Coordinates of C-alpha atoms in Angstrom, one line a residue:
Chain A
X8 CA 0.0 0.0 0.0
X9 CA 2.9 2.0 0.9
X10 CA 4.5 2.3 -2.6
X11 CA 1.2 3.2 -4.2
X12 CA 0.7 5.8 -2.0
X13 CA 4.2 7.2 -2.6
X14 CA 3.6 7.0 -6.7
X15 CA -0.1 8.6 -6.7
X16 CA 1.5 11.7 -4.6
X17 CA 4.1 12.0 -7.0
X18 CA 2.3 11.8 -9.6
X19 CA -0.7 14.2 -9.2
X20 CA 1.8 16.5 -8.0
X21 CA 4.0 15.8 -10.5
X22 CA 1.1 17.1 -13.1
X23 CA 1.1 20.9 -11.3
X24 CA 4.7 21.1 -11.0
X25 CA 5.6 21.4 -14.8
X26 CA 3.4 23.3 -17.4
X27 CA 1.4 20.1 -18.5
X28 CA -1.3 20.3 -16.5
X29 CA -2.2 23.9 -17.1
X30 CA -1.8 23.6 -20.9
X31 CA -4.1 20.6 -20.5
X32 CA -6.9 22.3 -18.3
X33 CA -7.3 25.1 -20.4
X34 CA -7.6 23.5 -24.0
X35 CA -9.8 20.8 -22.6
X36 CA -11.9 23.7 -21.0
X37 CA -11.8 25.7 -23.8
X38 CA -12.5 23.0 -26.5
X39 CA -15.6 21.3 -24.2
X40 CA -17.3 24.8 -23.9
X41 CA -17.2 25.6 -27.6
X42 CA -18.2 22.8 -28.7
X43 CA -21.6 22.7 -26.3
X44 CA -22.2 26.6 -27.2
X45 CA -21.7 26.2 -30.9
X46 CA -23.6 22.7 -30.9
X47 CA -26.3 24.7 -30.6
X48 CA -26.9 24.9 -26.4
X49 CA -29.2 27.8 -26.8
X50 CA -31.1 26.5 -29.8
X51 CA -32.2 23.5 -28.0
X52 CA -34.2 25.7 -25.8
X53 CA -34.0 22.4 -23.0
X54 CA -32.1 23.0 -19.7
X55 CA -30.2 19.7 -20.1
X56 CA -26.4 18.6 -20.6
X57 CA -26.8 16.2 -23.5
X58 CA -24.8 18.3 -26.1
X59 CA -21.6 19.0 -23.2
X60 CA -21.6 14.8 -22.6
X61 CA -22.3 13.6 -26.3
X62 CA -19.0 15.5 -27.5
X63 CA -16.8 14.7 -24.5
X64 CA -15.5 11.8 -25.5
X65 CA -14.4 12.7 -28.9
X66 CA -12.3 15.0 -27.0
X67 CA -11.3 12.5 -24.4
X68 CA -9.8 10.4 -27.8
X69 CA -7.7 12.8 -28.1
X70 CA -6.7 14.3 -24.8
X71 CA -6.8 11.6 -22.7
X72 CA -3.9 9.9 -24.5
X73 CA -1.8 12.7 -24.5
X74 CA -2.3 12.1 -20.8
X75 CA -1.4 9.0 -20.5
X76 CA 1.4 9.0 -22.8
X77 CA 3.8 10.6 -20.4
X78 CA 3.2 7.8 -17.4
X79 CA 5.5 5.1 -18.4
X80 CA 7.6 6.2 -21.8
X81 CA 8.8 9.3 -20.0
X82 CA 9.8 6.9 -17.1
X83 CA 11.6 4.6 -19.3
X84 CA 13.3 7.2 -21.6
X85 CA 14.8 9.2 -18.5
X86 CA 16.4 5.3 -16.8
X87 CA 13.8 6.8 -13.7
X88 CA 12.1 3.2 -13.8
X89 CA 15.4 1.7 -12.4
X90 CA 15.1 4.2 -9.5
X91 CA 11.3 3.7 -9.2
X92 CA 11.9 -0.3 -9.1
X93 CA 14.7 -0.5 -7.1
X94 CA 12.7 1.0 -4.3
X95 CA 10.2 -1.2 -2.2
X96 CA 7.5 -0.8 -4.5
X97 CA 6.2 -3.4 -6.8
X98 CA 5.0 -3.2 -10.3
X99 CA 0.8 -3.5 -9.5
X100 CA 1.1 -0.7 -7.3
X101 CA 3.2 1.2 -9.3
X102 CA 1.2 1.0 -12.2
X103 CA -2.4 1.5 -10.1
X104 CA -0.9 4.5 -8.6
X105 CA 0.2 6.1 -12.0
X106 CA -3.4 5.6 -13.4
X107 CA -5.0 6.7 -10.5
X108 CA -2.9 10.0 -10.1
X109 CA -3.8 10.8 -14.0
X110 CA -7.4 9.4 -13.6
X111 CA -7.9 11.7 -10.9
X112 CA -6.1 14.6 -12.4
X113 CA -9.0 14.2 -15.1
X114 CA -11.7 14.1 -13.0
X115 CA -10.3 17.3 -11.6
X116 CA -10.2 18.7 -15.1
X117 CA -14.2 17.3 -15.4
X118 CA -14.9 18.6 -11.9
X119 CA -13.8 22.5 -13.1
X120 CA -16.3 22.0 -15.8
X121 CA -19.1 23.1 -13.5
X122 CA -20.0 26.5 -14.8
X123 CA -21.8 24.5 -17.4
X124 CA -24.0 22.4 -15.0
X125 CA -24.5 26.1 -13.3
X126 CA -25.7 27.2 -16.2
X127 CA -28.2 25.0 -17.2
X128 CA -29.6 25.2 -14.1
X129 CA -29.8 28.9 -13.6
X130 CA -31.7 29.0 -17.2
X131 CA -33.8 26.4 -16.2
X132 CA -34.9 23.5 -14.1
X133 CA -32.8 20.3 -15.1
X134 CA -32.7 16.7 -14.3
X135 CA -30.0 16.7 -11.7
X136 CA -29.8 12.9 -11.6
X137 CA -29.3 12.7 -15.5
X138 CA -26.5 15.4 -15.1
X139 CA -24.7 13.1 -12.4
X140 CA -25.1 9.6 -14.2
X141 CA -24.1 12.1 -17.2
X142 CA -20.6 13.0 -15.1
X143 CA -20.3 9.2 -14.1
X144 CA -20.1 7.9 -17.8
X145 CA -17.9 10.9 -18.5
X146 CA -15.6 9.1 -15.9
X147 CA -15.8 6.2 -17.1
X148 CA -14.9 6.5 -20.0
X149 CA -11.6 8.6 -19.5
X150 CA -10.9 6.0 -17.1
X151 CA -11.1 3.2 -20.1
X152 CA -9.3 5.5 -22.2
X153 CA -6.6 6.1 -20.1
X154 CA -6.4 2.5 -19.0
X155 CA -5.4 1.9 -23.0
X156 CA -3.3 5.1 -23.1
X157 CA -0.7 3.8 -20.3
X158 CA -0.5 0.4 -21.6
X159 CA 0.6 1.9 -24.9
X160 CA 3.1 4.0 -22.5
X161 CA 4.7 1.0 -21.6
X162 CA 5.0 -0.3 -24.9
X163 CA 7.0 2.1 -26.3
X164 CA 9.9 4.5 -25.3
X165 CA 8.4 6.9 -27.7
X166 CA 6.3 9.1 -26.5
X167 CA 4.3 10.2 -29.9
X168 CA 4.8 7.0 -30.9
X169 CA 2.1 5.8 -27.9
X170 CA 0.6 8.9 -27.7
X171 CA -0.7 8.1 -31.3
X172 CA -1.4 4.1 -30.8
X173 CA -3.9 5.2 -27.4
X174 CA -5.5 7.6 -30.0
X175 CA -6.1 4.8 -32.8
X176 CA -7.2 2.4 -30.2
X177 CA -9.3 4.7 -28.5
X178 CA -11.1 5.8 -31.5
X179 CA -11.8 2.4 -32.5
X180 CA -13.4 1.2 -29.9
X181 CA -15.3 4.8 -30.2
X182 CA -16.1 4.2 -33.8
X183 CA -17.5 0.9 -33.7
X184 CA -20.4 1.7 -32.0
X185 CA -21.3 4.3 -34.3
X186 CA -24.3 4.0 -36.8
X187 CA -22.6 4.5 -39.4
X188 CA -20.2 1.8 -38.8
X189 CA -22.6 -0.5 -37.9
X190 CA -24.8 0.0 -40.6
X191 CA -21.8 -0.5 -43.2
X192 CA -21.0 -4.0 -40.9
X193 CA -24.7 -5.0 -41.1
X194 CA -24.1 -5.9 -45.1
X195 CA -21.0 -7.9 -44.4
X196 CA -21.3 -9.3 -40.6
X197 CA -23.5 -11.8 -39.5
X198 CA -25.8 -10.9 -36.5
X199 CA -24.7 -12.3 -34.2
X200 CA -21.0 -10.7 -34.5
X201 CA -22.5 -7.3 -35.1
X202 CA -24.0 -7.9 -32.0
X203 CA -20.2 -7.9 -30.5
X204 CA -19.0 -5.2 -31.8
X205 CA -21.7 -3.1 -31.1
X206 CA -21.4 -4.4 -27.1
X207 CA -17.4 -3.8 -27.2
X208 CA -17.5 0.1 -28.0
X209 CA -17.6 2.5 -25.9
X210 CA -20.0 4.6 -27.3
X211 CA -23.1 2.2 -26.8
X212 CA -22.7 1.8 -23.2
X213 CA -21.3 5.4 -22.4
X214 CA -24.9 6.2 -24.1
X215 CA -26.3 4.1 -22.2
X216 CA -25.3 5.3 -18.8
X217 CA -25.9 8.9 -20.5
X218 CA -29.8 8.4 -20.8
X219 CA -30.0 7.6 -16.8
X220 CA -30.0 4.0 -16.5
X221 CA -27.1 2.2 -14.2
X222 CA -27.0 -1.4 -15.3
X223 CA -24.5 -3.4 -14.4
X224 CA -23.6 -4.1 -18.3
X225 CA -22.3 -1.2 -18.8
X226 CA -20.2 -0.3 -15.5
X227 CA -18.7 -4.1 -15.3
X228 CA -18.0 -3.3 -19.3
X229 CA -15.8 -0.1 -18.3
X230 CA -14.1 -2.0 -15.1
X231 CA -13.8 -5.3 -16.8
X232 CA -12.0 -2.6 -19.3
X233 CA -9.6 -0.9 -17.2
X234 CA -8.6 -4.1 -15.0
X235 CA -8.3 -5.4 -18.4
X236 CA -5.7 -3.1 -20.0
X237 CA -3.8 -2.2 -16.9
X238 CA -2.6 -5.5 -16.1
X239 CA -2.1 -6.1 -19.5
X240 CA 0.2 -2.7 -18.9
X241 CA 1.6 -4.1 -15.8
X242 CA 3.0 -7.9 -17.5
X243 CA 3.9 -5.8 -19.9
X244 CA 6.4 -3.3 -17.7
X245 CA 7.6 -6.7 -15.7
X246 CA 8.8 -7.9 -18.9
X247 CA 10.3 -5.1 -20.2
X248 CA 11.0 -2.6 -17.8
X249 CA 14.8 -2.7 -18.0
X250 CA 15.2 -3.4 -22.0
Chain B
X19 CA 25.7 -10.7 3.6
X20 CA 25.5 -10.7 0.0
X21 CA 25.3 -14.4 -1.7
X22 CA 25.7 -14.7 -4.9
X23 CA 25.5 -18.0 -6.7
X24 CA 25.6 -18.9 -10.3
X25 CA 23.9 -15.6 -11.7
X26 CA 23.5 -15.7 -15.5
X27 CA 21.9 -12.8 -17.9
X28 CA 21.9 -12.7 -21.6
X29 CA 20.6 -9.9 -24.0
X30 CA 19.9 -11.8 -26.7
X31 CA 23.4 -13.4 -28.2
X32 CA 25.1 -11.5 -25.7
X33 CA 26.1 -13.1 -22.8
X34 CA 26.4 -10.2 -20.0
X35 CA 27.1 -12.0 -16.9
X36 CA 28.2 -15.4 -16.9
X37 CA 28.0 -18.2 -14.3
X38 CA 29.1 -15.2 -11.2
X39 CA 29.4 -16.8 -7.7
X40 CA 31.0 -14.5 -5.1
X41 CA 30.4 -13.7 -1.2
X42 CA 30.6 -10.2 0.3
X43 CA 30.3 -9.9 4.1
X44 CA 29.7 -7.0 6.6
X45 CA 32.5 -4.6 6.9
X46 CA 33.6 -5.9 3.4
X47 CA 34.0 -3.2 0.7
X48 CA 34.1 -4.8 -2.6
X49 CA 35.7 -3.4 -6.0
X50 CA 33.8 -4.3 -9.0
X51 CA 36.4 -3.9 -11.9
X52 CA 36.3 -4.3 -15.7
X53 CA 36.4 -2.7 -18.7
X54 CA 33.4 -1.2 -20.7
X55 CA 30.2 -3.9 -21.0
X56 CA 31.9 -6.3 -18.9
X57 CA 28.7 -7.0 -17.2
X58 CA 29.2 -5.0 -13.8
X59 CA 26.1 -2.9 -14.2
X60 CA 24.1 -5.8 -15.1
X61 CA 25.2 -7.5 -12.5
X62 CA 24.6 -4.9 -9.8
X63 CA 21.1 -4.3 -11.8
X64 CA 20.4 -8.1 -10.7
X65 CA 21.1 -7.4 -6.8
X66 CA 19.2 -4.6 -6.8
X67 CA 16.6 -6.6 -8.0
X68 CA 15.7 -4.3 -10.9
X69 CA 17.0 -6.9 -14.0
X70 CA 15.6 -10.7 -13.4
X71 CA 18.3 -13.3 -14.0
X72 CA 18.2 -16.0 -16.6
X73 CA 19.5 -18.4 -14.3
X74 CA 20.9 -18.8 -10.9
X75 CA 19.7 -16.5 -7.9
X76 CA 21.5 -14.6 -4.8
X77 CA 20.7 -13.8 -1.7
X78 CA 20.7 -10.5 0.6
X79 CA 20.3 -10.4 4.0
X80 CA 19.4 -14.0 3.8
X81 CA 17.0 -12.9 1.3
X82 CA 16.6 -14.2 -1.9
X83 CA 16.3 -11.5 -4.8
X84 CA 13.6 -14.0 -6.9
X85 CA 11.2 -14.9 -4.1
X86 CA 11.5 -11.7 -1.8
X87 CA 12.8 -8.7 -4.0
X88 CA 10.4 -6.6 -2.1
X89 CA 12.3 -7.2 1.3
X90 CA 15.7 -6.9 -0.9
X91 CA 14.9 -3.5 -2.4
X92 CA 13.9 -2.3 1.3
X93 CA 17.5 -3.9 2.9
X94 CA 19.4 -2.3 0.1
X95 CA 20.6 1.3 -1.4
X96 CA 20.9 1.4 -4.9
X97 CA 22.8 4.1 -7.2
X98 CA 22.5 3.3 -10.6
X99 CA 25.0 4.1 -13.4
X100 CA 23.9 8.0 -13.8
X101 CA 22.0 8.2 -10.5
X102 CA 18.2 8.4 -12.3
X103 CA 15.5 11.2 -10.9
X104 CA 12.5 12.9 -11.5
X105 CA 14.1 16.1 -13.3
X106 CA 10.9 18.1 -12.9
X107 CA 10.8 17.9 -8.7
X108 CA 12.9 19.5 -6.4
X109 CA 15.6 17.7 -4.4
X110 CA 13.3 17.9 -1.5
X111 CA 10.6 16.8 -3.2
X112 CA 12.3 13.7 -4.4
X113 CA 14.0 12.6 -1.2
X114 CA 10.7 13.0 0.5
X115 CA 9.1 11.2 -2.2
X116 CA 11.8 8.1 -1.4
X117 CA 11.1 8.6 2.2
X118 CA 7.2 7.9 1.5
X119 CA 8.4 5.2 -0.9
X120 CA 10.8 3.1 1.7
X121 CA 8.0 4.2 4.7
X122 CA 10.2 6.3 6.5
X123 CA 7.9 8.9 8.3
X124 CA 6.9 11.3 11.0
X125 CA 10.2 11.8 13.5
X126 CA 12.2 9.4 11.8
X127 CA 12.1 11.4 8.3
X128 CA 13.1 14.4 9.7
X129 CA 15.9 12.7 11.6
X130 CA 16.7 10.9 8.5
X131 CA 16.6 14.4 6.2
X132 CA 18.7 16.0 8.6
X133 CA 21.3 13.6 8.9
X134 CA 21.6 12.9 4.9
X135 CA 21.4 16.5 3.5
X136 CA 24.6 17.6 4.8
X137 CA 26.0 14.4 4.3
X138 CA 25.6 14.4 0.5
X139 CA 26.6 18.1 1.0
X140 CA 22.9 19.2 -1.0
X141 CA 21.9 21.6 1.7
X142 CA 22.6 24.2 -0.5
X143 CA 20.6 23.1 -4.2
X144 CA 17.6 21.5 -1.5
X145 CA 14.7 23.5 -3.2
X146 CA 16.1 23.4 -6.9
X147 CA 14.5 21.0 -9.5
X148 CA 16.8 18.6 -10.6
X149 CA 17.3 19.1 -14.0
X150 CA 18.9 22.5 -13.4
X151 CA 21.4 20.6 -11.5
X152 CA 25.1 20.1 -12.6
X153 CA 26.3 16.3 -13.0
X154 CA 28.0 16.0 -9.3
X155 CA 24.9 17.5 -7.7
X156 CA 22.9 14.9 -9.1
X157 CA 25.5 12.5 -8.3
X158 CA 25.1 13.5 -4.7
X159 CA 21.2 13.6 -5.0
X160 CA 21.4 9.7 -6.4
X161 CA 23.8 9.1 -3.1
X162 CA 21.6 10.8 -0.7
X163 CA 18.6 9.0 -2.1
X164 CA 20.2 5.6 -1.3
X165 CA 21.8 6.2 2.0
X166 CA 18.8 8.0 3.1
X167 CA 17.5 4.6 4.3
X168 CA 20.7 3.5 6.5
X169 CA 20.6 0.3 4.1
X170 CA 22.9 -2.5 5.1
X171 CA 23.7 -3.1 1.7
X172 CA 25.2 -0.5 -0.5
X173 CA 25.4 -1.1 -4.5
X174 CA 26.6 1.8 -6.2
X175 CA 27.4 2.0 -9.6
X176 CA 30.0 4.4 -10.4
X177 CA 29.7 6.5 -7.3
X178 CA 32.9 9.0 -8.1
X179 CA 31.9 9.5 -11.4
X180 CA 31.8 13.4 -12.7
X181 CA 32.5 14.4 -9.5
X182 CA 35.4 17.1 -8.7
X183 CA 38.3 15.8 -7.1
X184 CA 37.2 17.6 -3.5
X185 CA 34.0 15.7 -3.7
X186 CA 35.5 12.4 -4.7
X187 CA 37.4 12.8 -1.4
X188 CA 34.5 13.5 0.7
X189 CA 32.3 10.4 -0.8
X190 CA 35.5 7.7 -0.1
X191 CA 35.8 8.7 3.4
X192 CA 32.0 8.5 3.5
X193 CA 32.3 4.9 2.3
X194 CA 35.4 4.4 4.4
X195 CA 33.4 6.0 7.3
X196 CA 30.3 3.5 6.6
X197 CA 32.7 0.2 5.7
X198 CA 32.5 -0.9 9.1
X199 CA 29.0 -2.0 9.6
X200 CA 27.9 -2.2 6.3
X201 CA 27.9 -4.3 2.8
X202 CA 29.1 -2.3 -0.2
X203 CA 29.8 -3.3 -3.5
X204 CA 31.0 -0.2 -5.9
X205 CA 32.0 -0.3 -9.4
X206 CA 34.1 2.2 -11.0
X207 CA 36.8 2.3 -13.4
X208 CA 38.9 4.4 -11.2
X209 CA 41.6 2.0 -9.6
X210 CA 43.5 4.2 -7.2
X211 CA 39.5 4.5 -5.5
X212 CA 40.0 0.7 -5.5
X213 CA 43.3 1.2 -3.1
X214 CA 41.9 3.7 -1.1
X215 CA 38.9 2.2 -0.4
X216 CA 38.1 -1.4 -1.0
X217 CA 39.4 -4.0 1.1
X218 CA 38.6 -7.0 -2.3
X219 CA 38.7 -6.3 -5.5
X220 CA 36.8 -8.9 -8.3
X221 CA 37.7 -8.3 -12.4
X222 CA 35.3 -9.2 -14.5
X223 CA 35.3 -9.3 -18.4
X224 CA 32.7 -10.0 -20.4
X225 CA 30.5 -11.7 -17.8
X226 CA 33.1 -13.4 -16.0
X227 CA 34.8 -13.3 -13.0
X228 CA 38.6 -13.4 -13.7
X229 CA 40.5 -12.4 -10.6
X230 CA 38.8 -12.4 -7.1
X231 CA 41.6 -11.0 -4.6
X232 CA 42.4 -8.1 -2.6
X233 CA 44.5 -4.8 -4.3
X234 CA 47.1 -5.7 -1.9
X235 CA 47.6 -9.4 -3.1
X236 CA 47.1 -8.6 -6.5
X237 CA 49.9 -5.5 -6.3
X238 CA 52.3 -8.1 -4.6
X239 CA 51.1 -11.2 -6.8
X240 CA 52.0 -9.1 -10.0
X241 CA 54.6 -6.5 -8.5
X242 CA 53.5 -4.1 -10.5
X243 CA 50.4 -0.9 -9.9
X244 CA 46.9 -1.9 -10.2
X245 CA 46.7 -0.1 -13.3
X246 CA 48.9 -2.7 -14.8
X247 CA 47.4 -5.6 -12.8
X248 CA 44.0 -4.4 -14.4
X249 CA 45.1 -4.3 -18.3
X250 CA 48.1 -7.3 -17.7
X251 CA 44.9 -9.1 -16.6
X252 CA 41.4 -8.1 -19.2
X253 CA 44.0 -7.9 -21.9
X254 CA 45.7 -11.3 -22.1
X255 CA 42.4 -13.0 -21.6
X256 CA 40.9 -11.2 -24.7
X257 CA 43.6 -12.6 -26.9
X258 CA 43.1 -15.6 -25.0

């Protein structure tokens, strides 16, 4: 418990004591407030949050790698991962600590959107449950985004090099729960398989959780996700932390 | 206090450290020599419990570094080849980050911090970030960070190294000052630190041990300075 501690100080502290956490605050503020306001917030003339949620994760493909990109390809690049695991701390909490410092750095950066929920509710009277289940799925899915994102950090040394492998990933498993994509699939899948692609993206159950309902689908989808890709990140660091 | 039996690493074809056995006890201070890739930092890498071994094992403090490398890690302090940090905190930052790391709190870090700091002589660059520091401060800053635990066992790779000659002073007496009670294996490719420090000396070319002695037997077995010892001996074997 002791060395996770130690890394999820460093960490979230680590993020305010260099640049990278101000740069990142202020574009991801910046980009999720135009895009509600020119999404047409006003026009809408309802006092909900449906435009603010449906666009955040297309800006969590993008900013939520260049998160996680840093956690373990900076570590590696530098040599600090022979300081880090020569001390009493072992991979697991090493690498739960890292995602936990970044996957509460971004619910810090979701938390400091609330002049939006402020708004809505001055101009009108809105459904505060759907705003929260709305702020839950948005959580959810940076935390499964950033789950991918640091096992792509340990991959490679390279920080663009992961930083653009989270993004592909991420929008992948965005995409293929889109219409669109689906609909193309539907003339070449059979049923049955659509069915599994459809249940493996991230945009049916993030929609899902969106519209109010908590089924246990959809939250055992994003853990089963994260658990998933994190130990998948943490074999990976045992094998190849040193090469 | 250190066992070390068999070890073995490759890297690919390359065979970095061969079939090592050797013994280190307390109050030994042990001289790991060899020329460029001869497998001393993979070996120290290995104690430290930061590189697996292929084959063999070793034990520290009676414990062993493939079934307990949690309990080795806490037993030992470990300078790596250039002494590693996070560049973007402060030096106070990062030896209170190692403090939380090796569960040194309350009292005891204070006490720990106080002892250390003017120790490694960084009293003076405590609240600068590290990257803005020159190589010997960070040296220091590596040093600090591993003695800041009173380990039993010391490993440090290439402690002297881009240090000025004042400084190289002050560390050898600190690791003359610590031989007594204490384990401590340093590498280094500077062989009058060998005389004035070590009490053994092991050469080792690529991956193996060739000669493990004391400087004074070696000088007297070869009648001649280390410095010739040390090429008389990894240069015959290459042609060899």
């Amino acid at each position: 418990m002791n060395g996770f501690r130690a890394v999820f100080k460093r960490e979230l502290k680590g993020y305010f004591a260099t640049p990278v956490a101000y740069v990142f605050l202020v574009i991801f503020l910046f980009v999720a407030g135009y895009w509600t306001f020119k999404d047409g917030f006003y026009q809408m003339r309802q006092a909900d949050m449906t435009i603010f949620f449906g666009n955040l994760p297309w800006l969590f493909v993008i900013m939520v790698p260049a998160t996680a990109m840093r956690l373990w390809a900076e570590e590696r690049k530098t040599g600090s991962i022979e300081l880090l695991f020569t001390l009493p701390i072992t991979v697991s909490q090493a690498v739960i600590g890292k995602f936990l410092a970044a996957w509460t750095f971004l619910a810090i950066a979701l938390a400091l959107t609330f002049p939006v929920p402020l708004t809505v509710c001055y101009l009108g009277d809105p459904d505060v449950g759907l705003i929260i289940t709305g702020y839950l799925a948005s959580l959810l899915i940076a935390g499964g985004f950033l789950a991918i994102g640091s096992f792509f950090s340990a991959l490679s040394k390279n920080q663009v090099i992961s930083f653009i492998l989270a993004v592909v990933a991420c929008a992948i498993l965005m995409l293929s729960g889109m219409p669109t994509t689906l609909n193309y699939l539907a003339n070449t899948l059979p049923a049955p398989m659509l069915g599994v692609v459809e249940s493996l993206s991230f945009q049916t159950h993030f929609d899902s959780i969106l519209k109010g309902v908590i089924e246990f689908k959809d939250i055992a989808y994003f853990i089963i996700l994260i658990v998933g890709w994190t130990s998948v990140c943490s074999i990976i660091l045992n094998e190849r932390k040193a090469s | 206090m250190i066992s070390v039996k068999q070890l073995r690493r490759t890297f690919g074809p390359i065979v970095a450290v061969d079939d090592v056995s050797f013994e280190v006890a307390q109050g030994d201070v042990l001289g790991f020599l060899g020329p460029n890739g001869a497998g001393k930092s993979t070996a120290m890498k290995m104690l430290a419990c930061f590189l697996p071994p292929d084959s063999g094992t070793a034990t520290v403090c009676g414990h062993d570094i493939l079934k307990d490398p949690i309990a080795v890690r806490k037993s030992v302090g470990y300078l790596a080849e250039n002494a590693p940090a996070y560049n973007e905190m402060t030096v106070g930052g990062f030896l209170n980050f190692v403090c939380d790391a090796r569960q040194i709190t309350g009292q005891a870090r204070n006490k720990a911090l106080d002892r250390i700091v003017p120790l490694c002589s960084v009293d003076s660059v405590y609240h600068q970030t590290i990257d803005t520091l020159s190589k010997g401060y960070r040296r220091r800053v590596g040093l600090a960070q591993a003695l800041i635990h009173d380990p039993q066992v010391l490993i440090l790779d290439e402690p002297t190294d881009g240090l000025d000659p004042n400084q190289k002073h002050e560390v050898r007496q600190l690791i003359n000052e610590m031989a007594k009670d204490k384990c401590i294996i340093i590498s280094t490719h500077i062989l009058e630190e060998v005389e004035l420090v070590c009490n053994r000396a092991i050469i080792i070319a690529r991956g193996k041990i060739l000669v493990d002695s004391t400087p004074d037997d070696l000088k007297t077995e070869y009648n001649c300075t280390l410095d010739k010892v040390f090429r008389k001996i990894t240069a015959t074997k290459k042609i060899a």
